[in-house]
mmCIF file of C-alpha atoms in Angstrom:
data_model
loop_
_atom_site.group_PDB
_atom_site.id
_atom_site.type_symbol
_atom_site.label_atom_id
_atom_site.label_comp_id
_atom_site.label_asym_id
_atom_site.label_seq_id
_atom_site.Cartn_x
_atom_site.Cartn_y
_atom_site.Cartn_z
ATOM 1 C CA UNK A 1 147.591 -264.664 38.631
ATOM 2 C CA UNK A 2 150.901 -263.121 40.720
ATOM 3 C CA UNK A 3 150.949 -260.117 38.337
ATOM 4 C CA UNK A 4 152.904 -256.557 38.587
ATOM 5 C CA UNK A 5 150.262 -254.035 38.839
ATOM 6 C CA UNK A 6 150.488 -251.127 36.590
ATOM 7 C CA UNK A 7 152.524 -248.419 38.913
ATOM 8 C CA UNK A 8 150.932 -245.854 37.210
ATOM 9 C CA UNK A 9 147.051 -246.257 38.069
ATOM 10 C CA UNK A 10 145.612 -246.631 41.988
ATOM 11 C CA UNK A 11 142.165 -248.039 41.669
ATOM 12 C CA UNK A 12 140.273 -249.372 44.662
ATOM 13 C CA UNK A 13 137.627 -250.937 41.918
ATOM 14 C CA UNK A 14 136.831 -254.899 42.233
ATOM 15 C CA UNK A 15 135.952 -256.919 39.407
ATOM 16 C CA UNK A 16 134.023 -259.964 39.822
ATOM 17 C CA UNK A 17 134.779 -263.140 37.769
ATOM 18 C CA UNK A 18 132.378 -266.098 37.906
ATOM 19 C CA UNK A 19 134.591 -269.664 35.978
ATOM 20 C CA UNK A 20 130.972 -271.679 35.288
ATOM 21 C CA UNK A 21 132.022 -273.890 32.779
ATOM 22 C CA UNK A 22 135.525 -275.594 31.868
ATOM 23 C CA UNK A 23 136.093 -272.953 29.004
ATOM 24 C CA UNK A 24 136.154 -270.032 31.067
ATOM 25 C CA UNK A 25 139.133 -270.887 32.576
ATOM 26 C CA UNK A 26 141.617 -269.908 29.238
ATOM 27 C CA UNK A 27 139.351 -267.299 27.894
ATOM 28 C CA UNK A 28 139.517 -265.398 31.363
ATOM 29 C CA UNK A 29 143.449 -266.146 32.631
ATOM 30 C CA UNK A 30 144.574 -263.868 30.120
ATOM 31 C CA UNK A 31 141.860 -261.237 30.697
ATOM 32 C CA UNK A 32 142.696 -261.441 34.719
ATOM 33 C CA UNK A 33 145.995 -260.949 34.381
ATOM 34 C CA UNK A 34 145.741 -257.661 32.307
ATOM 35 C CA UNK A 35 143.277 -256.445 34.433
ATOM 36 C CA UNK A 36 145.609 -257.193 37.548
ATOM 37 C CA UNK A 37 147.972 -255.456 35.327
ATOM 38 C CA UNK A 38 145.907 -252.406 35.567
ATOM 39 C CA UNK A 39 145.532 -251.890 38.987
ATOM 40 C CA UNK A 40 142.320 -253.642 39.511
ATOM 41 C CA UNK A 41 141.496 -256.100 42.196
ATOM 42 C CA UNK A 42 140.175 -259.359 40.556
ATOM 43 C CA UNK A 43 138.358 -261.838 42.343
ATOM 44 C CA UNK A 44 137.085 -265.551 41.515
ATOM 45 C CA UNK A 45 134.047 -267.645 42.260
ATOM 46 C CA UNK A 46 133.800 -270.936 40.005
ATOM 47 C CA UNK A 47 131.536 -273.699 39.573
ATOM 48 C CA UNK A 48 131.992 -277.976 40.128
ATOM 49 C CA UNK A 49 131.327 -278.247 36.457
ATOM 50 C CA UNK A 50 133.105 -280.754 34.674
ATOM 51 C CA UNK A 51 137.012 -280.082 34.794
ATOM 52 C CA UNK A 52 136.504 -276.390 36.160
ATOM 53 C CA UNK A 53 138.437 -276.803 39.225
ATOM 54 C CA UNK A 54 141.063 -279.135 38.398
ATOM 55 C CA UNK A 55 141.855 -276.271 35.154
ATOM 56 C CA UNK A 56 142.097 -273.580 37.562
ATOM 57 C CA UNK A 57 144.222 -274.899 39.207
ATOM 58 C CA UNK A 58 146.494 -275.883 36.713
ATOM 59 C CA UNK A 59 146.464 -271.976 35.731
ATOM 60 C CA UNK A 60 147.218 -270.941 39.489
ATOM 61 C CA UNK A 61 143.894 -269.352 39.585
ATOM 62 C CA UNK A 62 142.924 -268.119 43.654
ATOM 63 C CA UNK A 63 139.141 -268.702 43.688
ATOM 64 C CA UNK A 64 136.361 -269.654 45.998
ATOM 65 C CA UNK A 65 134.606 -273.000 45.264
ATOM 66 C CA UNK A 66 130.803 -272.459 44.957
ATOM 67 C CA UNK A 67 127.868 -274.785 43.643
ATOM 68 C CA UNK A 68 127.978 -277.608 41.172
ATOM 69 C CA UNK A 69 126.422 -278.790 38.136
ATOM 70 C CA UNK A 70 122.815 -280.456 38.593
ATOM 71 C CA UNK A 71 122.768 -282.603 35.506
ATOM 72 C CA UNK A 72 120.059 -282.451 32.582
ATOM 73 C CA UNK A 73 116.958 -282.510 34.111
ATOM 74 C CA UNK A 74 115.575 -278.550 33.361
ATOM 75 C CA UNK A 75 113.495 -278.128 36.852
ATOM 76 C CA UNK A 76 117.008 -279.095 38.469
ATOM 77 C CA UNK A 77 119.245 -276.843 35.947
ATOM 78 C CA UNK A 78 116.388 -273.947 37.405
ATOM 79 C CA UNK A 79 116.628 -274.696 40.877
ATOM 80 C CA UNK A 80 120.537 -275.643 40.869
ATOM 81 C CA UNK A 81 120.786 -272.066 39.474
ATOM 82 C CA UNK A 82 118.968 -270.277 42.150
ATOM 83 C CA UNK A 83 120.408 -272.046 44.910
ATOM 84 C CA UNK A 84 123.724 -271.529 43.628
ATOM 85 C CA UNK A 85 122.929 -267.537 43.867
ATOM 86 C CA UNK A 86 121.830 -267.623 46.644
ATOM 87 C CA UNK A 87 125.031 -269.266 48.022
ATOM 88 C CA UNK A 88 127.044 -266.368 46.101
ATOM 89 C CA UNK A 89 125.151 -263.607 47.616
ATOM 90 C CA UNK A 90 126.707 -263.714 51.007
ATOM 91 C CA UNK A 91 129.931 -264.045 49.516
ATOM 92 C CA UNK A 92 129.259 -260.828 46.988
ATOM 93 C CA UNK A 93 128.295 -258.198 49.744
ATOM 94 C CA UNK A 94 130.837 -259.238 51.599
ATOM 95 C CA UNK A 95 133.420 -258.409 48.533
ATOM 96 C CA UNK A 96 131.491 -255.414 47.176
ATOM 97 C CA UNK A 97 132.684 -255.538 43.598
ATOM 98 C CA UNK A 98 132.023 -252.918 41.421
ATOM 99 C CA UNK A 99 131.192 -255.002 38.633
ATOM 100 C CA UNK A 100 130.364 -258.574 38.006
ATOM 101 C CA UNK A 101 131.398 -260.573 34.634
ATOM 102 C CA UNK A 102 131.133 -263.811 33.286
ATOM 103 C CA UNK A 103 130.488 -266.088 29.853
ATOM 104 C CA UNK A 104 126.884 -266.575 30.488
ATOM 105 C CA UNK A 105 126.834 -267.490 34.007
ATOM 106 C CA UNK A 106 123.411 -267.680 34.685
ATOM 107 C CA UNK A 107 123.164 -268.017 38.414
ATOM 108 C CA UNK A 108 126.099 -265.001 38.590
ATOM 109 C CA UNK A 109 123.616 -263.050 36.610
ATOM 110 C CA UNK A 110 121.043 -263.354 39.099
ATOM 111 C CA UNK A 111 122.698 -263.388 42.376
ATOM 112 C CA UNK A 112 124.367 -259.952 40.737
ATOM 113 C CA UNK A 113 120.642 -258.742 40.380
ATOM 114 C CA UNK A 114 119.709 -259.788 44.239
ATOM 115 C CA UNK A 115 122.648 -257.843 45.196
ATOM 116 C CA UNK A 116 122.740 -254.201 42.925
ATOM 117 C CA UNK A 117 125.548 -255.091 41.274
ATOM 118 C CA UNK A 118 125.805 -254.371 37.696
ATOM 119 C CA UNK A 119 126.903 -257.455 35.210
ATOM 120 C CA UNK A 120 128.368 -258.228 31.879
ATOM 121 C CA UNK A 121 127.734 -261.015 30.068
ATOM 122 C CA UNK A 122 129.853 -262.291 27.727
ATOM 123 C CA UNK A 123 128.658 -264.741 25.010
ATOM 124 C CA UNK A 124 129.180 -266.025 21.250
ATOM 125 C CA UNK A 125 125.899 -268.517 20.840
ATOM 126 C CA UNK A 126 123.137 -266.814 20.511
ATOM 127 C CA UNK A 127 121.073 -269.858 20.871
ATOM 128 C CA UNK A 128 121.896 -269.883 24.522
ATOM 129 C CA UNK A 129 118.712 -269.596 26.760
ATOM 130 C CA UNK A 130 119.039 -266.803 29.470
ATOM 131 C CA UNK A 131 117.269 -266.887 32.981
ATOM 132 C CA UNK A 132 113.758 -266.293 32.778
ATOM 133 C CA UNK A 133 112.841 -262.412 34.147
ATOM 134 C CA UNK A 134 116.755 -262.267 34.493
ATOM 135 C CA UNK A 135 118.919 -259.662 32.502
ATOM 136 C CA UNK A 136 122.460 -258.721 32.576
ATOM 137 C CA UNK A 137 123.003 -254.857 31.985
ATOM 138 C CA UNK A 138 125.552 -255.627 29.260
ATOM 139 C CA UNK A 139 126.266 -258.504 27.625
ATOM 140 C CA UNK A 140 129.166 -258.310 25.019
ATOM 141 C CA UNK A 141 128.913 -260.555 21.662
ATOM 142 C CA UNK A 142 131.180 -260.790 18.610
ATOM 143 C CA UNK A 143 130.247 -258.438 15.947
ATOM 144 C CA UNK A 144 129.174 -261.289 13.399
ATOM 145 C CA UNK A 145 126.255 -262.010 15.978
ATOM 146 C CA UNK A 146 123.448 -260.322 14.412
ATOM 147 C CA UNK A 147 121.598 -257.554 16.946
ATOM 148 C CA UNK A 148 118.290 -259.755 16.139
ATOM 149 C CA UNK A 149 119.583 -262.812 17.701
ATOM 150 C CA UNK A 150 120.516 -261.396 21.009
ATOM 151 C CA UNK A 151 118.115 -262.668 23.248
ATOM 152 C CA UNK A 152 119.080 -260.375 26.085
ATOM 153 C CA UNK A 153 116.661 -257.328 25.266
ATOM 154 C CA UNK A 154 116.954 -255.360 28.461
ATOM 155 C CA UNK A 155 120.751 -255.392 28.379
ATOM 156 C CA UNK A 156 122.973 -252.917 27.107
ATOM 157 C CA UNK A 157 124.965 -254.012 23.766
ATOM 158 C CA UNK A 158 128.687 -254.185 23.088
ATOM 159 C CA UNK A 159 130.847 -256.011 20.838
ATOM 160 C CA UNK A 160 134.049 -257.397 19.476
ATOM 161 C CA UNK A 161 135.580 -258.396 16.606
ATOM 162 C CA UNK A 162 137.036 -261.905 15.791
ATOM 163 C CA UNK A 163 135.956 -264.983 18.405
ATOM 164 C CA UNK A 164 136.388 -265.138 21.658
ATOM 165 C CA UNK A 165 139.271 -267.517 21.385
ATOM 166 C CA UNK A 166 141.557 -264.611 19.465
ATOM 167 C CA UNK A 167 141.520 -263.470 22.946
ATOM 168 C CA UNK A 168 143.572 -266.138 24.669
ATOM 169 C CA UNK A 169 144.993 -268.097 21.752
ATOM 170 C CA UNK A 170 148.068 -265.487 20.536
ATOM 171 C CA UNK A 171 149.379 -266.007 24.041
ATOM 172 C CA UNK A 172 149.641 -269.857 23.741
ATOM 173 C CA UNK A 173 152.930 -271.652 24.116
ATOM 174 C CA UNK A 174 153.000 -275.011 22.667
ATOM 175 C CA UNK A 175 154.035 -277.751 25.263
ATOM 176 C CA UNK A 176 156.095 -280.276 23.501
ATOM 177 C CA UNK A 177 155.651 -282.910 26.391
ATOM 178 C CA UNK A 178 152.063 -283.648 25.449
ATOM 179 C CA UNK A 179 152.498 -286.192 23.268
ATOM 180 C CA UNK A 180 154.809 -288.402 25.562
ATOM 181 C CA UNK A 181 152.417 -287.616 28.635
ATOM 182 C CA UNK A 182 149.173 -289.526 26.236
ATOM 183 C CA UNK A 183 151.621 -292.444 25.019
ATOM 184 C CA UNK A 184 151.482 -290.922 21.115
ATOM 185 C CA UNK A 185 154.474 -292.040 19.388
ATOM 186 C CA UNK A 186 154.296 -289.986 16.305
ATOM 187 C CA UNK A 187 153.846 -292.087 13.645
ATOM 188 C CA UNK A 188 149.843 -292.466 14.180
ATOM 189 C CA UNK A 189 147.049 -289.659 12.757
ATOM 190 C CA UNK A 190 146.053 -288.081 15.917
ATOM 191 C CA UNK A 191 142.578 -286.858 16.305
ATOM 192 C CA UNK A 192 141.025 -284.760 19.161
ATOM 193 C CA UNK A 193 137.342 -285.983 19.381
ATOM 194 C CA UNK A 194 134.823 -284.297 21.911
ATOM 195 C CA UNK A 195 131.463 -285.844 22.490
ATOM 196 C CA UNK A 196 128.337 -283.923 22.502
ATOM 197 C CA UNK A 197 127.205 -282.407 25.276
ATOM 198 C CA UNK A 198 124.930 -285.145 26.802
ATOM 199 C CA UNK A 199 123.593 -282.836 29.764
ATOM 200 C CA UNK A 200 122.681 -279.466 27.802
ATOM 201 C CA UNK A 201 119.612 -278.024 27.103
ATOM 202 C CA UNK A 202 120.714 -278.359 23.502
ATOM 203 C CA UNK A 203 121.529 -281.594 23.179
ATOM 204 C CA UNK A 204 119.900 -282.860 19.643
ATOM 205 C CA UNK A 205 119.585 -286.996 19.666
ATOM 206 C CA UNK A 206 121.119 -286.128 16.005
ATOM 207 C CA UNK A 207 124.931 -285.668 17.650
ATOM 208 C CA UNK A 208 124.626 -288.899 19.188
ATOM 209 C CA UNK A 209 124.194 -290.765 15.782
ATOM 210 C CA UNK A 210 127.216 -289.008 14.110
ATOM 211 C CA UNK A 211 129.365 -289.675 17.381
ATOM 212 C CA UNK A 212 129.099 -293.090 17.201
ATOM 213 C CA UNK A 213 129.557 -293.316 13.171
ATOM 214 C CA UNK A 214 133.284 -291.504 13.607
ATOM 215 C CA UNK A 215 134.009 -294.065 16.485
ATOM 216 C CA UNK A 216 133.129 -296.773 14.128
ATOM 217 C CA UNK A 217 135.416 -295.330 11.156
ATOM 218 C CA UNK A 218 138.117 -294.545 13.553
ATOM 219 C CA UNK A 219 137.239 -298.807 14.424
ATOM 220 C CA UNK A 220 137.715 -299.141 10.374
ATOM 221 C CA UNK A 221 141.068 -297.086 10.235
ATOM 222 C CA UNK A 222 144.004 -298.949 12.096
ATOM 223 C CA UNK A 223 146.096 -296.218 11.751
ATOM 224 C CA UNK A 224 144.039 -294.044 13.953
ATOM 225 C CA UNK A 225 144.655 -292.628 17.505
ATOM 226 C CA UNK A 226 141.411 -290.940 19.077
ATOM 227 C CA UNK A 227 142.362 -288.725 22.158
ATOM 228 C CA UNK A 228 138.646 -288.669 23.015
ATOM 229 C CA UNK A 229 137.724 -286.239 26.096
ATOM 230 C CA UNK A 230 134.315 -287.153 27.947
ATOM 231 C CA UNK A 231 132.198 -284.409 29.211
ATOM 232 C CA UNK A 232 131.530 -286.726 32.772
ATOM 233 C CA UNK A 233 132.469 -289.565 34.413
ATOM 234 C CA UNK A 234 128.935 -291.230 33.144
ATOM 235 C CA UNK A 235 129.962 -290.122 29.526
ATOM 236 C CA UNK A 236 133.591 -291.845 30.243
ATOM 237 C CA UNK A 237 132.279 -294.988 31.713
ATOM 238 C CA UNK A 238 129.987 -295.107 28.355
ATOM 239 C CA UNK A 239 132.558 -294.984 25.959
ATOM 240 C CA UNK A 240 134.914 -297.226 27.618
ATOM 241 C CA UNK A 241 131.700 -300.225 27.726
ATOM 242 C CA UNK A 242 130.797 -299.550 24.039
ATOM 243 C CA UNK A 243 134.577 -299.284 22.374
ATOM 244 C CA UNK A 244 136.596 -301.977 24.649
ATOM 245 C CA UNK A 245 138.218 -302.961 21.312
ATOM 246 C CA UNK A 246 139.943 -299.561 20.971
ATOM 247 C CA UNK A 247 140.775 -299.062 24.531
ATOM 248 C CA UNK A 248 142.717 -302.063 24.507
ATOM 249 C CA UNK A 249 144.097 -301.768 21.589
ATOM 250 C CA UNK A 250 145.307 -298.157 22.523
ATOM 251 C CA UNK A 251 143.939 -296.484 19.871
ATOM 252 C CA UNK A 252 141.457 -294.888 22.030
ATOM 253 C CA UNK A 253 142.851 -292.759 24.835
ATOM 254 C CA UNK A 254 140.985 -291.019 27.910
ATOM 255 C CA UNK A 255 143.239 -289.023 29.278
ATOM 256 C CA UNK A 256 143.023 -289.749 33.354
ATOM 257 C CA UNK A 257 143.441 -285.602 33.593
ATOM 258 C CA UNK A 258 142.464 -282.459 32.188
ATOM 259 C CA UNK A 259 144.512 -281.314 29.968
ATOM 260 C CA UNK A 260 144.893 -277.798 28.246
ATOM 261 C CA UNK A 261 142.682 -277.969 25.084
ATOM 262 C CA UNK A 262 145.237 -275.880 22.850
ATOM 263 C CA UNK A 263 147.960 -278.098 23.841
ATOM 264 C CA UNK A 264 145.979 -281.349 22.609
ATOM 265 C CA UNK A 265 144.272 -278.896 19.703
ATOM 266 C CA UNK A 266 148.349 -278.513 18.559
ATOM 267 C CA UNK A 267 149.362 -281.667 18.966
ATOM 268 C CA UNK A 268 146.358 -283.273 16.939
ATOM 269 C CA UNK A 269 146.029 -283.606 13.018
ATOM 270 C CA UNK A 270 142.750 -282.859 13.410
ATOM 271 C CA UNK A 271 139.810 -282.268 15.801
ATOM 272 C CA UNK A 272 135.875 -283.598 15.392
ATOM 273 C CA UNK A 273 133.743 -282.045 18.540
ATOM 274 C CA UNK A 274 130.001 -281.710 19.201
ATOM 275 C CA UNK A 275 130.639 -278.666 20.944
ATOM 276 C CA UNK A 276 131.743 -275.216 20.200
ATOM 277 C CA UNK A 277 134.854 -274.227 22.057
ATOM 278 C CA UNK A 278 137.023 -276.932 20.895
ATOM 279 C CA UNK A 279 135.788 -276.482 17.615
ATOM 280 C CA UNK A 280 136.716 -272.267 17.596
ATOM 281 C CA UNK A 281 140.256 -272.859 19.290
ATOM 282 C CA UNK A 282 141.326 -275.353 16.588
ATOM 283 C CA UNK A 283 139.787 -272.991 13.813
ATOM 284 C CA UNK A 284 141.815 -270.678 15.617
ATOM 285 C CA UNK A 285 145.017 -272.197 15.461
ATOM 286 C CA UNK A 286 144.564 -273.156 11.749
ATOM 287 C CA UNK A 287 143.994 -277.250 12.648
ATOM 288 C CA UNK A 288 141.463 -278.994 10.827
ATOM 289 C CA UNK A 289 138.190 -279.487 12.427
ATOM 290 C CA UNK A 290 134.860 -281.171 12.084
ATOM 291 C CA UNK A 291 131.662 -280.208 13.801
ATOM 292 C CA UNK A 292 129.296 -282.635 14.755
ATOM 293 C CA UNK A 293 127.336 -280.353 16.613
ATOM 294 C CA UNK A 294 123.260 -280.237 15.642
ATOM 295 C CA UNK A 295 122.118 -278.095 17.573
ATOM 296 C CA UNK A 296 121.045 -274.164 15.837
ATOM 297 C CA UNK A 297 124.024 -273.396 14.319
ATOM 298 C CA UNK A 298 125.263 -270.307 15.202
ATOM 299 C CA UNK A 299 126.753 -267.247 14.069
ATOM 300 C CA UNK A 300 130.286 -267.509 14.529
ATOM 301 C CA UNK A 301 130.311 -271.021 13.432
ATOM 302 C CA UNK A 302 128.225 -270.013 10.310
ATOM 303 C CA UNK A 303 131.294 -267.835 10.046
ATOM 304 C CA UNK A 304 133.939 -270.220 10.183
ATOM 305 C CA UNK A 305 132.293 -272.715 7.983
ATOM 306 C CA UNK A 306 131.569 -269.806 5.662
ATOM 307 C CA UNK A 307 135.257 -269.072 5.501
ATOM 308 C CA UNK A 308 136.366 -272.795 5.550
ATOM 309 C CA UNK A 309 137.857 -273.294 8.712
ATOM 310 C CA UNK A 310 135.607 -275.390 10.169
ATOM 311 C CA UNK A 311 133.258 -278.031 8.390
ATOM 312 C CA UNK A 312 129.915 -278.779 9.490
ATOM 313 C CA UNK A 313 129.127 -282.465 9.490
ATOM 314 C CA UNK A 314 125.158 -282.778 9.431
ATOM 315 C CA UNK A 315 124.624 -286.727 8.423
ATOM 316 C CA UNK A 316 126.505 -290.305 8.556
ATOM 317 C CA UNK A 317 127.205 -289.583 4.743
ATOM 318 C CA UNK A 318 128.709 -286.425 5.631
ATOM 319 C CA UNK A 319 131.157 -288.355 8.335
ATOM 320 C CA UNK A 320 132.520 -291.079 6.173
ATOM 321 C CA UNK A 321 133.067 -288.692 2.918
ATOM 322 C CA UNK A 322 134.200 -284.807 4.067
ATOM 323 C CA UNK A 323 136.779 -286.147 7.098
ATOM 324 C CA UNK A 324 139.757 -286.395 5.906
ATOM 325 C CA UNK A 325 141.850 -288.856 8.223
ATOM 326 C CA UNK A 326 145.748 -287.084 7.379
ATOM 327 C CA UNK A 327 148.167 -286.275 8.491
ATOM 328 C CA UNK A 328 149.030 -282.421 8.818
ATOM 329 C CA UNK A 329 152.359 -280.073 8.754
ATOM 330 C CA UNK A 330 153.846 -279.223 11.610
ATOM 331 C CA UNK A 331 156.941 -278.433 10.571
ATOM 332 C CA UNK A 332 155.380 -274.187 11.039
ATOM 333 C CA UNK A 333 156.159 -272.782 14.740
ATOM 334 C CA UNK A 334 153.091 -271.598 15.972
ATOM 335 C CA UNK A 335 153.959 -267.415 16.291
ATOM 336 C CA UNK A 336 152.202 -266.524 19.602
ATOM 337 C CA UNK A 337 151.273 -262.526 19.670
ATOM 338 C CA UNK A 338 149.253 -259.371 21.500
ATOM 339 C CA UNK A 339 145.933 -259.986 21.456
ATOM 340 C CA UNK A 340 143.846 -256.807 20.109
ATOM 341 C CA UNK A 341 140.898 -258.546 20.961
ATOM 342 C CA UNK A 342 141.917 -259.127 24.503
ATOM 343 C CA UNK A 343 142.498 -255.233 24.894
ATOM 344 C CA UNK A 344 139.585 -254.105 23.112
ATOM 345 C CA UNK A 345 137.497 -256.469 25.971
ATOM 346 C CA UNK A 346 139.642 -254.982 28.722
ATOM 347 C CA UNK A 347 139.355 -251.941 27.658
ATOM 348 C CA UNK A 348 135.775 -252.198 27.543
ATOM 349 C CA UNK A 349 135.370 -253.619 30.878
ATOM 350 C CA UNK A 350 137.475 -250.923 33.005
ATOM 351 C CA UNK A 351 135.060 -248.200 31.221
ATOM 352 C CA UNK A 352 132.184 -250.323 32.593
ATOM 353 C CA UNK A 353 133.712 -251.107 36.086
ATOM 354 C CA UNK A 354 134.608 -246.496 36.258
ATOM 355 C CA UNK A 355 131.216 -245.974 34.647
ATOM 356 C CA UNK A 356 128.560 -244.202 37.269
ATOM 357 C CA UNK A 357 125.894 -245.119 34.599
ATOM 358 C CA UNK A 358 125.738 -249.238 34.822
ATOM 359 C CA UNK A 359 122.366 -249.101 36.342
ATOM 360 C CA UNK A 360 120.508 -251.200 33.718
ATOM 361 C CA UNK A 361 118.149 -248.216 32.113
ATOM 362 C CA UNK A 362 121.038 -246.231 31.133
ATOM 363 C CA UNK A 363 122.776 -249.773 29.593
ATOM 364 C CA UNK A 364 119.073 -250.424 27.871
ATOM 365 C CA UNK A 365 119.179 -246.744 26.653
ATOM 366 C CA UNK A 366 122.425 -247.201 24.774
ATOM 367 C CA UNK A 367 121.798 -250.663 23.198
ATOM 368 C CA UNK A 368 121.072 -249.375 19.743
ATOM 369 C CA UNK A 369 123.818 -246.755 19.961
ATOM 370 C CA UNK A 370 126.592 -249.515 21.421
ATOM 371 C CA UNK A 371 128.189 -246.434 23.689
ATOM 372 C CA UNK A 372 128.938 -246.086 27.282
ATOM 373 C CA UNK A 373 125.900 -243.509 29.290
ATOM 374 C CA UNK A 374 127.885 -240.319 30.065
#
């Protein structure tokens, strides 16, 4: 991240990060950098997974390229995940670090067990299936995650409060060169649309239906400009085949890059996405946004549709009556800030990296309590 280390602490502690999915990359620039700030050594595996790479680079991330995606199929998703440990191992006792952490990196989980390490998982869907046999020895959720729903029973329990998108979202700066970059001339409705997830274990056949009903209303409403951002090239090459109408038209955009979801999030009136991130970082910035996701709901979007920051859409009905195709203000400057959340999660994972007790029957020990073994 080219940051000043903190003059005042010497640590010879290493901190491993594993980037296994495209969101990773935001949540954990801000987290590196802090740490860096702090003396610690940081360093980075990541994952072909979508637009991992090309978004680490675009943060100036130094990382080592290791293992890909293996599609939808669950023996492959298995056997992807164990071959990509095993390629990690070498590459982890050669680095030593004193602790490993990711946001549910499965096959960083296990290559952290082949190797002694201890591990911290972060994660905010509960929902999410962990390795079979396979535990972390922490895993770190946001408080409104119940203690019931945390599948990982072996591991030690932390938390935080908010989302984890408070954590990177007060730093954001706003890049006014977005629009001209997608062709948006500012006198359409812009909305941010992210299709399910067609290669997760969750995918629900349900998504699919309410996709293609806000494609067809955005067909109905002329005055519409969908920024739509495909989840694969096979997703891409889909849309593009089904909606040649819009494409040509230019009221359906793919952008050719990746681009930084906040920026898009900012420069949208609103967002509808069948997945969570995008969903939580709009909610976050205080854009509207529609969930088409139908998979188990989970806590923290409970949460946000509790508090009316996020709406769930759950049928075609739902989709041509609760969206409201507006424009919104944005005459308000978005006030970036400190991040509390960020330090209480830093904070939390320098006492884990110094801790002698992160052997996993101490971490099991202390889930009830939520404290650090002495």
């Amino acid at each position: 991240m080219g940051s000043v280390k903190s003059p005042s602490r010497s640590t010879s502690k290493k901190i491993w990060i594993d980037l296994d999915n495209s969101p990773h990359v935001p949540l954990f620039a801000p987290i590196i950098q802090e740490l860096e700030r702090r003396g610690y050594s940081v360093f980075l595996t990541a994952r072909e997974c979508f637009q991992v790479f090309e978004l680490a680079d675009q943060f100036h991330f130094k990382y080592l390229r290791v293992g890909r995606h293996y599609g939808k199929n669950a023996i492959l998703k298995v056997l992807g995940t164990g071959i990509r440990a095993l390629q990690l191992l070498p590459i982890v006792r050669r680095e030593r670090p004193d602790l490993a952490v990711s946001h549910g990196s499965r096959s960083q989980v296990l290559c952290a067990v082949m190797a002694g390490i201890p591990s911290l998982v972060m994660a905010d869907y509960e929902f999410a299936r962990p390795f079979p046999g396979i535990s972390p020895t922490w895993v770190m959720v946001p408080e409104v995650i119940p203690d019931s729903a945390v599948l990982f029973r072996r591991a030690g329990l932390l938390r935080y409060r908010g989302i984890k998108e408070d954590v990177y979202v007060p730093g954001f700066q706003p890049d006014p060169s977005v629009g001209a970059r997608l062709g948006l001339d500012g006198r359409r409705i812009v909305v941010t649309v992210r299709p399910p997830a067609d290669e997760a274990h969750y995918r629900n056949p349900e998504s699919d239906v309410l996709f293609s009903e806000v494609m067809e209303l955005f067909r109905r409403s002329p005055e519409i400009t969908a920024i739509v951002l495909p989840r694969n090239a096979k997703q891409a090459d889909s849309i593009r085949k089904r909606w040649p109408d819009l494409i040509s038209n230019q009221r359906l955009v793919i952008p050719e890059h990746a681009i930084h979801g906040l920026n898009l999030i900012w420069h949208s009136d609103l967002v509808i996405s069948g997945g969570g991130t995008m969903n939580r970082e709009a909610a976050a910035l205080g854009v509207p946004v529609y969930s088409i996701f139908r998979g188990k709901i989970g806590a923290v979007d409970r949460y946000l549709a509790d508090s009316g920051r996020l709406v769930l859409l759950e049928s075609v009905e739902d989709v041509n009556h609760k969206i409201l195709l507006r424009r919104r203000d944005r005459s308000a400057t978005f006030q970036a800030g400190h991040s509390v959340v960020l330090d209480g999660i830093v904070n939390d994972i320098v006492r884990l990296a110094e801790s002698k007790g992160c052997a996993p029957n101490p971490a099991a020990s202390a889930r009830k309590q939520g404290e650090f073994p002495s």
